[in-house]
XYZ file of C-alpha atoms in Angstrom:
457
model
C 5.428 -11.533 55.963
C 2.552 -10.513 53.898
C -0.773 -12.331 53.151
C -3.185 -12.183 50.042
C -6.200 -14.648 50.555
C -4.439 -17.809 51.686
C -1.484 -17.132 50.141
C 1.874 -15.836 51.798
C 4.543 -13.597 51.106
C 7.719 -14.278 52.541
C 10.809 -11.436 52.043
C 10.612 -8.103 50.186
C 7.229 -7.724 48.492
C 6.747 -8.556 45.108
C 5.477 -5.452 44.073
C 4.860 -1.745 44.961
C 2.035 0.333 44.946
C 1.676 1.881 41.411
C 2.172 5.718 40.638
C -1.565 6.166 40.184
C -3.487 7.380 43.116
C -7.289 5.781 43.978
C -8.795 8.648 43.017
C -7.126 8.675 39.475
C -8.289 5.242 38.865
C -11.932 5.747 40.196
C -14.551 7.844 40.750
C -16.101 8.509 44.201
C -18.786 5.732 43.693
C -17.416 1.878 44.233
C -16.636 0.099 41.034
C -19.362 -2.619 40.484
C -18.224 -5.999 39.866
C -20.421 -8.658 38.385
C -19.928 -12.442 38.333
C -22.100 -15.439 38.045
C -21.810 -19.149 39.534
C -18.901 -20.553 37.191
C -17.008 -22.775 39.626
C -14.014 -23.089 39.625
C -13.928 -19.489 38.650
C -16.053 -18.201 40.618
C -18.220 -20.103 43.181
C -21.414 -18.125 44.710
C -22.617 -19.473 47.654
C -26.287 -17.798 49.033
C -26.941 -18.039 52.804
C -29.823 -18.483 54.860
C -30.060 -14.719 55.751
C -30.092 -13.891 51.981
C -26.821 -12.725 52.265
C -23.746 -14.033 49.773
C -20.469 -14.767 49.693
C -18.193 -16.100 46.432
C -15.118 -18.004 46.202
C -12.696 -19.365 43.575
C -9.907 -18.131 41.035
C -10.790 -15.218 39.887
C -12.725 -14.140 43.406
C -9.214 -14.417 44.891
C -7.461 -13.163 42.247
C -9.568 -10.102 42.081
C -8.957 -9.494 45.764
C -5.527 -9.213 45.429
C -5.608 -6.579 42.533
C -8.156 -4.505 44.871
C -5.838 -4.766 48.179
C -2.833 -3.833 45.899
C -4.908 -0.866 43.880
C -6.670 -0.118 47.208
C -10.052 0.027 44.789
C -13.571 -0.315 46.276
C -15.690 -2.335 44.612
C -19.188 -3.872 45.192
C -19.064 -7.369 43.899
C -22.609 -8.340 42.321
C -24.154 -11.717 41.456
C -25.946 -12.137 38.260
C -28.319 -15.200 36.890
C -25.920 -18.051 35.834
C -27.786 -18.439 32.855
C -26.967 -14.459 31.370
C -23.613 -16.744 30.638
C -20.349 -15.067 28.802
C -22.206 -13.236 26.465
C -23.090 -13.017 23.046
C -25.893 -10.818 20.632
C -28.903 -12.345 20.305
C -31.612 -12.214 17.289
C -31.512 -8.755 17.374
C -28.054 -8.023 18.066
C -28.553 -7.731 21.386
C -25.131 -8.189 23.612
C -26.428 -10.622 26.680
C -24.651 -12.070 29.422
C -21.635 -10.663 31.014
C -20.705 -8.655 27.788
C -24.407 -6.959 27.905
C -23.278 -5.730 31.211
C -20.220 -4.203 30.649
C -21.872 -2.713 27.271
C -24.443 -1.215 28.468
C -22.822 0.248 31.781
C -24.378 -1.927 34.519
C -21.573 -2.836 35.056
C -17.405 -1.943 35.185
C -15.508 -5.063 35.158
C -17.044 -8.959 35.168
C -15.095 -11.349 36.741
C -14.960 -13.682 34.167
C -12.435 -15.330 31.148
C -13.207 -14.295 27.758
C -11.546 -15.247 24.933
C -10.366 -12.059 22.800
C -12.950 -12.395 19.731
C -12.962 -9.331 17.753
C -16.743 -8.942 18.087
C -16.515 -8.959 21.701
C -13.292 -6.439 21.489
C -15.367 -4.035 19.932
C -17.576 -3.390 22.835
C -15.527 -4.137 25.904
C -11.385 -4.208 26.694
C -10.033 -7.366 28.087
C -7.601 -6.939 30.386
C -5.148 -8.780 28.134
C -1.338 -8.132 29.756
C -1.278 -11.144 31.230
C -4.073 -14.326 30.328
C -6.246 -15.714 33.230
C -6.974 -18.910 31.688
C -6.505 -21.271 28.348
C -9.639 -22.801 26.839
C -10.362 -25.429 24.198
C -13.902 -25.252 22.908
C -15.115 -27.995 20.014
C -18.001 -30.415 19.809
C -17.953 -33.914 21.973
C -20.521 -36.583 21.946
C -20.406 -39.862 24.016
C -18.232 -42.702 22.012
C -20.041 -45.485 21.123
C -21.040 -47.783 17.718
C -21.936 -45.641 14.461
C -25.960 -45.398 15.293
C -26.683 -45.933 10.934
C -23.949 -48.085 9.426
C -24.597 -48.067 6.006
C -22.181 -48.179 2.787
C -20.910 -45.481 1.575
C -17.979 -43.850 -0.981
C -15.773 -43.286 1.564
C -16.138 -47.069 3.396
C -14.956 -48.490 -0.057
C -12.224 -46.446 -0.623
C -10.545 -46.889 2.919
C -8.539 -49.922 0.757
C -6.830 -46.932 -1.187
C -6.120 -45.437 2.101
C -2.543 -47.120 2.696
C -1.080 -45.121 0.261
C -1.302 -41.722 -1.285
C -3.715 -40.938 -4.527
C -0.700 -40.216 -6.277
C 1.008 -43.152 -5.898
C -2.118 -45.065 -6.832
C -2.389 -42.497 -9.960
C 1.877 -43.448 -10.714
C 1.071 -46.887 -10.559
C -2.014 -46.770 -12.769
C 0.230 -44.578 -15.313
C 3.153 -47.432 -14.803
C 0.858 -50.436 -15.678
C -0.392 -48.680 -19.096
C 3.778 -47.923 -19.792
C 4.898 -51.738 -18.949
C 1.857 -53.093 -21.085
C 2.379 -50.965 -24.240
C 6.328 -51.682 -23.799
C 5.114 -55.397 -23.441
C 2.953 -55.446 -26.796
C 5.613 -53.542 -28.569
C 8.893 -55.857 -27.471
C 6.587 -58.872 -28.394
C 5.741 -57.844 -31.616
C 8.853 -55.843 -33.321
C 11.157 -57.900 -31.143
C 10.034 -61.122 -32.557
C 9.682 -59.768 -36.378
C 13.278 -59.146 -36.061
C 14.680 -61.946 -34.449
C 12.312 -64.761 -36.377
C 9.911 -67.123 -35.324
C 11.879 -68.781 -33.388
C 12.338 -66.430 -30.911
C 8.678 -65.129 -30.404
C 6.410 -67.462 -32.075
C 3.077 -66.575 -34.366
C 0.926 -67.693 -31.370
C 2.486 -65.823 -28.536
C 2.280 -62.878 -31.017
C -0.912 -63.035 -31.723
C -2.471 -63.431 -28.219
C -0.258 -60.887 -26.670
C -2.582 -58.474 -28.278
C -2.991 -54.775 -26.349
C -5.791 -55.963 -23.826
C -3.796 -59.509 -23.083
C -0.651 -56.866 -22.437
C -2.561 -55.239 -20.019
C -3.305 -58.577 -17.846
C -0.266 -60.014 -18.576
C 2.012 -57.215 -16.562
C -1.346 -56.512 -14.021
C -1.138 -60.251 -12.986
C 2.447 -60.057 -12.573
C 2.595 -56.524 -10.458
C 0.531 -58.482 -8.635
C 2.620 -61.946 -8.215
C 0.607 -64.267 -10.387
C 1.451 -65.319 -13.678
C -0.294 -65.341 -16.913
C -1.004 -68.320 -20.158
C 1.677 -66.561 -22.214
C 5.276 -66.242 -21.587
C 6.949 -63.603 -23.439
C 10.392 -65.260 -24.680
C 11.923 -62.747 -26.455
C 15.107 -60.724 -24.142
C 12.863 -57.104 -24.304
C 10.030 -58.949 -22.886
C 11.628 -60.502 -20.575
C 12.960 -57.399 -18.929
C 9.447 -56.008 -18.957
C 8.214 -58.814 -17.166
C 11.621 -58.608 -14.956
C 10.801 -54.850 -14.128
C 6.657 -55.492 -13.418
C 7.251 -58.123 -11.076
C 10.395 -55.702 -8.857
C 7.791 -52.839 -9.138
C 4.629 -55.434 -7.883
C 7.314 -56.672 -4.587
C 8.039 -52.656 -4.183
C 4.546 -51.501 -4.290
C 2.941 -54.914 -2.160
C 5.694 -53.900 0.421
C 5.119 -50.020 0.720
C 1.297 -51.244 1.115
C 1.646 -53.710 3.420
C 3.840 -51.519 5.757
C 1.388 -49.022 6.006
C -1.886 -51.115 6.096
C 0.267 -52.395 9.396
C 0.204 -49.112 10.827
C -3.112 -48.348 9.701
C -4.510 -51.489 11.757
C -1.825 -50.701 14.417
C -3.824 -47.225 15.608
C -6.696 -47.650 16.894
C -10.017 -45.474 16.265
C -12.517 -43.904 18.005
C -16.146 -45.391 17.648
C -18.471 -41.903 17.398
C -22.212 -42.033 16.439
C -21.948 -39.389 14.291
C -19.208 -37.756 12.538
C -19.994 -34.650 10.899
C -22.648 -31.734 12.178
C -24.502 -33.340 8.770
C -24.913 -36.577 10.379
C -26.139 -34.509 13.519
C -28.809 -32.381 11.543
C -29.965 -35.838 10.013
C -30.759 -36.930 13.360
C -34.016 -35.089 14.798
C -34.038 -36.716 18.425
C -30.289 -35.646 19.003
C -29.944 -32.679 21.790
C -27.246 -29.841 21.189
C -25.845 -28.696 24.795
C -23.803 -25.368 25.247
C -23.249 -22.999 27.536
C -25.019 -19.703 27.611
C -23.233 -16.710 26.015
C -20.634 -18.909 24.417
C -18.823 -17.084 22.151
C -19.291 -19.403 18.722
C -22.732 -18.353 18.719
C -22.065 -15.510 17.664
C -20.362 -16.802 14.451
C -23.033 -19.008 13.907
C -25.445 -16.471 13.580
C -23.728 -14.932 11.094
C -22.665 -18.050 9.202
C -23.202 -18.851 5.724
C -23.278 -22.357 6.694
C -26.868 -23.617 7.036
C -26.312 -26.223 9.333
C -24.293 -23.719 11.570
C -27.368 -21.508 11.201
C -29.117 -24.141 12.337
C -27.595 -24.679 15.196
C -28.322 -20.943 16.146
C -31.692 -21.584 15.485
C -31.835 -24.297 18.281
C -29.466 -21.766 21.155
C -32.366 -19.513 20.155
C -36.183 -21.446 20.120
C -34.365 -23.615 23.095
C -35.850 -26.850 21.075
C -33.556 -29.637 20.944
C -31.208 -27.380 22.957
C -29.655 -28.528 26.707
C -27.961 -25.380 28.513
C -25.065 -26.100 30.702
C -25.279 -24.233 33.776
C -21.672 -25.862 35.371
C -23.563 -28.048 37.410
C -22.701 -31.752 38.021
C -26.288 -32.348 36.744
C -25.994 -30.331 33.298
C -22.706 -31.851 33.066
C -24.091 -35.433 33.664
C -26.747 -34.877 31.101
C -24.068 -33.453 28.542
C -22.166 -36.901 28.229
C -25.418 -39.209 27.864
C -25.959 -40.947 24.460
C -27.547 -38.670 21.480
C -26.028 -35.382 23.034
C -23.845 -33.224 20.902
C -21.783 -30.484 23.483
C -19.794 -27.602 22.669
C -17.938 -27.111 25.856
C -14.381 -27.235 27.361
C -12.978 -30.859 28.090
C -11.647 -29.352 31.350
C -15.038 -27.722 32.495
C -16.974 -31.505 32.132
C -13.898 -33.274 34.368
C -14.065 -30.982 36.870
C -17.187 -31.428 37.474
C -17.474 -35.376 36.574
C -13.750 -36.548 36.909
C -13.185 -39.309 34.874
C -16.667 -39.801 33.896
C -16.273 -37.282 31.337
C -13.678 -39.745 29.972
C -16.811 -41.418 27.761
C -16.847 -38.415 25.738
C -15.037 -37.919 22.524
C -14.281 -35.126 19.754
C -16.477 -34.813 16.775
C -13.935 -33.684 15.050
C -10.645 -35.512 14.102
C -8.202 -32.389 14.597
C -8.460 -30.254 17.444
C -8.563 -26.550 17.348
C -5.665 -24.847 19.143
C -5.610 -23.341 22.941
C -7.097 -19.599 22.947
C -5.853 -17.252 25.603
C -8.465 -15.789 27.822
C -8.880 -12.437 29.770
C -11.056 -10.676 32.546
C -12.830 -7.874 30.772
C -13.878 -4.036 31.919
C -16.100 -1.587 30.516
C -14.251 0.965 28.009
C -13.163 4.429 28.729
C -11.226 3.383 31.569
C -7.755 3.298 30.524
C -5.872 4.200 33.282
C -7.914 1.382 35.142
C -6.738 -1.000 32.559
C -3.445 -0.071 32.600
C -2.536 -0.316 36.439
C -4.863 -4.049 36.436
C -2.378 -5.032 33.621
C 0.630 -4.083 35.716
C -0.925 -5.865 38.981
C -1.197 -8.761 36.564
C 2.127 -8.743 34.889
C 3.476 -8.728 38.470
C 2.161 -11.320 39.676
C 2.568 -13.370 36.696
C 6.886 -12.975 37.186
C 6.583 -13.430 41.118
C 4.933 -16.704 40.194
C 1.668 -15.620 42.537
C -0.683 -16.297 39.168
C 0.670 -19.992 38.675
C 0.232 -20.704 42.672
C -3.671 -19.572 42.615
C -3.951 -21.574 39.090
C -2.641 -24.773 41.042
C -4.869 -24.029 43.855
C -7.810 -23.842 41.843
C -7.761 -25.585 38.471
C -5.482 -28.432 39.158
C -8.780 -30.646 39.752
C -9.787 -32.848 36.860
C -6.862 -31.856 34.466
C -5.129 -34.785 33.112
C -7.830 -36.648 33.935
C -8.827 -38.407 30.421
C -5.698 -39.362 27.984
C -6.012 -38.431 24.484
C -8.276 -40.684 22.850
C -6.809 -43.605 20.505
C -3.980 -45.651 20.931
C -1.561 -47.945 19.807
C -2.602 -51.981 19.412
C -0.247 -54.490 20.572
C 1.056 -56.046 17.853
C 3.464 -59.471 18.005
C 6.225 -59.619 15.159
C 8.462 -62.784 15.308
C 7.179 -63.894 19.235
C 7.541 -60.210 20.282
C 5.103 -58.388 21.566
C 5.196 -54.554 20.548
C 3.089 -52.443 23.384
C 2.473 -48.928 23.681
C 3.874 -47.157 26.925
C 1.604 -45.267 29.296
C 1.292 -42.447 27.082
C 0.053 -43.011 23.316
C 2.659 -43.935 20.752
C 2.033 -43.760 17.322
C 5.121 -45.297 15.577
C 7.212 -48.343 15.736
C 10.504 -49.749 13.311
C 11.849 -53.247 12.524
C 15.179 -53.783 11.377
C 15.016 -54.928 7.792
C 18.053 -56.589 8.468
C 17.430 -58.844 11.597
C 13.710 -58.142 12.255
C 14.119 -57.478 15.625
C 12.196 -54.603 17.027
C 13.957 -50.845 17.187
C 12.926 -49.404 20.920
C 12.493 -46.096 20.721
C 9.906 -42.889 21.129
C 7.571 -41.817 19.357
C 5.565 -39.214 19.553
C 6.780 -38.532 22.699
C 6.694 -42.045 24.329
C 8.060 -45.058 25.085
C 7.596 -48.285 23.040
C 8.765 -51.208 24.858
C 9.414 -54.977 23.492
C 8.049 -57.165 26.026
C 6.892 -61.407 26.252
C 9.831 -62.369 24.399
């Protein structure tokens, strides 16, 4: 039985020692390895005697790809706050991509996502991903700070149904009302006054039209009564279309009302730039600082402007404090949802997206200095191996399990009572529900996933 860091090997060994020799993969001096405090990643702990010692997922992981490589290494702790890296005002590379770059340093123990920017200047040892990371702004949910009117406020009674249906309809009420004025007028010529008097003729006129089939689309009726058989099948036809279009609007108003939303302060990085005492927190070296510099957005510029002077910025160091301070009120953070609940649990639960839609998962690598190929290569193998022999999901569950799953996605589904039953969402968020048209009794089914449940009959 074999041992890696507290993990054990029971039966053959899952994996041999690979065709390159030490001395093909490095040179006489030790490799130098750099990490920074980035728990659960990496954890450095300083002693009394000055001395210090590091922990974590990647620490461990790293050891094993040394014993099975047989590499020496000296393992090196940088500031926390050189971060992940990214250029500065003068193109600068900081962080732990300025020290692979500029040959401090020959592998970080680290996860970077593979931008092309920092692909360009270092490899990522990208066989096998390390981690999975979800970056976009959160704020703290709470009431809208400056409710005021606006466009889009008015229109959400148009929201129930699409623009072009509203645009159909509009189109359908100008057909029924000119097919209205014409039935009443030719209809009656030809049939005599005594089908379609002078009086109804003359005050169904094109604007009275228009009313006339409006108030019945929309179940009310009007002071003239078209009496001739075309008009009457106009007025026939308005008043199906008005008990079509009131139910289609009424069904979806339903599950409008039925979701429920998430109260955010702000909604847009406008809103944020409009409010000077609000603080912008993010890590050091993140990545998207990069592409804000170069943005031709100015509020994205902007917010490079603020990573930069350090005004109206709060760094996150991966502390419990920093991470405390990152989920108060009138904070705007660009971080991880996963790097705030390990360090908070479900205190980071107050926090919501800025952003309706989230962006997708990114894959995420250690990274070397270039011109080591061979060195990549055998790390990729080490990797690939212990990604099949299921090593790579045991030190993942050892390490990163904390926190995740902590918060459930935010919004949910009201209860809602149809006919003395109660319709309530199941422990995990459901986002449909059906009635029979027929008996009006609820459907149970899933949706989205989960269980909706009839319940207080």
């Amino acid at each position: 039985m074999s041992s890696a860091g507290a993990l054990r090997q029971a039966g053959l060994p899952w994996s041999s020692k690979l065709p390159e020799t030490p001395e093909n993969l490095t040179s006489q001096d030790p490799l130098r390895v750099v990490a920074f405090d980035d728990p659960p990643y990496v954890s450095v702990h300083h002693r009394p005697d000055g001395s210090v010692s590091f922990s974590g997922y990647l620490f461990q992981l790293w050891q094993i790809i040394a014993d099975e490589l047989d590499l020496s290494y000296q393992l090196v702790a940088i500031p926390q706050d050189s971060g992940y890296g990214s250029m500065d005002e003068n193109g600068t590379w900081t962080g732990m991509v300025g020290e692979l770059t500029y040959g401090r340093a020959d592998l970080a123990l680290t996860w970077l996502n593979g931008r092309p920017d920092r692909a360009s200047v270092v490899d990522l040892i990208d066989a096998v991903p390390v981690e999975r990371e979800r970056y976009t702004f959160y704020l703290r949910q709470g009431a809208r700070l400056v409710p005021k009117v606006t466009p889009t406020m008015l229109s959400s009674i148009f929201r129930p149904l699409h623009l072009h249906v509203w645009l159909l309809l509009l189109a359908a009420l100008l057909v029924l009302a000119a097919a209205l004025r014409l039935s009443s007028r030719y209809d009656g010529e030809s049939s005599g006054p005594t089908v379609e008097d002078r009086r109804a003729r003359e005050h169904l006129g094109w604007g009275s039209c228009l009313f006339s089939v409006f108030m019945s689309m929309v179940g009310q009726g009007w002071s003239v009564t078209p009496r001739s058989n075309s008009g009457r099948v106009v007025t026939s036809v308005t008043w199906m279309l008005g008990m079509l279009i009131n139910i289609s609007y009424t069904a979806n108003l339903i599950s409008h009302l039925a979701v429920t939303t998430v109260d955010r302060p702000i909604s847009s990085l406008q809103e944020f730039a409009e409010q000077p005492d609000w603080l912008l927190a993010v890590e050091a070296g993140t990545g998207i600082i990069n592409d804000w510099k170069s943005s031709d957005s100015a509020l994205e510029q902007g917010l490079f402007r603020r990573v930069i002077s350090g005004e109206g910025l709060l760094r996150l160091d991966g502390t419990r404090e920093s991470a405390s301070r990152a989920i108060q009120p009138r904070v705007l953070a660009y971080i991880d949802l996963h790097r705030l609940t390990y360090a908070l649990g479900s205190e980071a639960c107050a926090v919501v997206p800025l952003l309706d839609r989230m962006p997708s998962y990114r894959s995420t690598y250690l990274a070397m200095a270039k011109g080591r190929p061979r060195l990549k290569r055998a790390i990729n193998r080490v990797m690939l191996r212990m990604d099949q022999s299921g090593t790579l999901d045991r030190l993942k569950s050892m390490w990163l399990r904390a926190g995740r799953g902590t918060c459930q996605p935010s919004g949910g589904v009201k209860a809602l009572a149809f006919a003395g039953a109660t319709i309530r969402p199941g422990s995990v968020q459901a986002d449909q529900f059906q009635l029979s048209l027929a008996t009006g009794e609820p459907i149970i089914g899933r949706a989205g996933g989960s269980d909706v449940t009839a319940v207080e009959r």
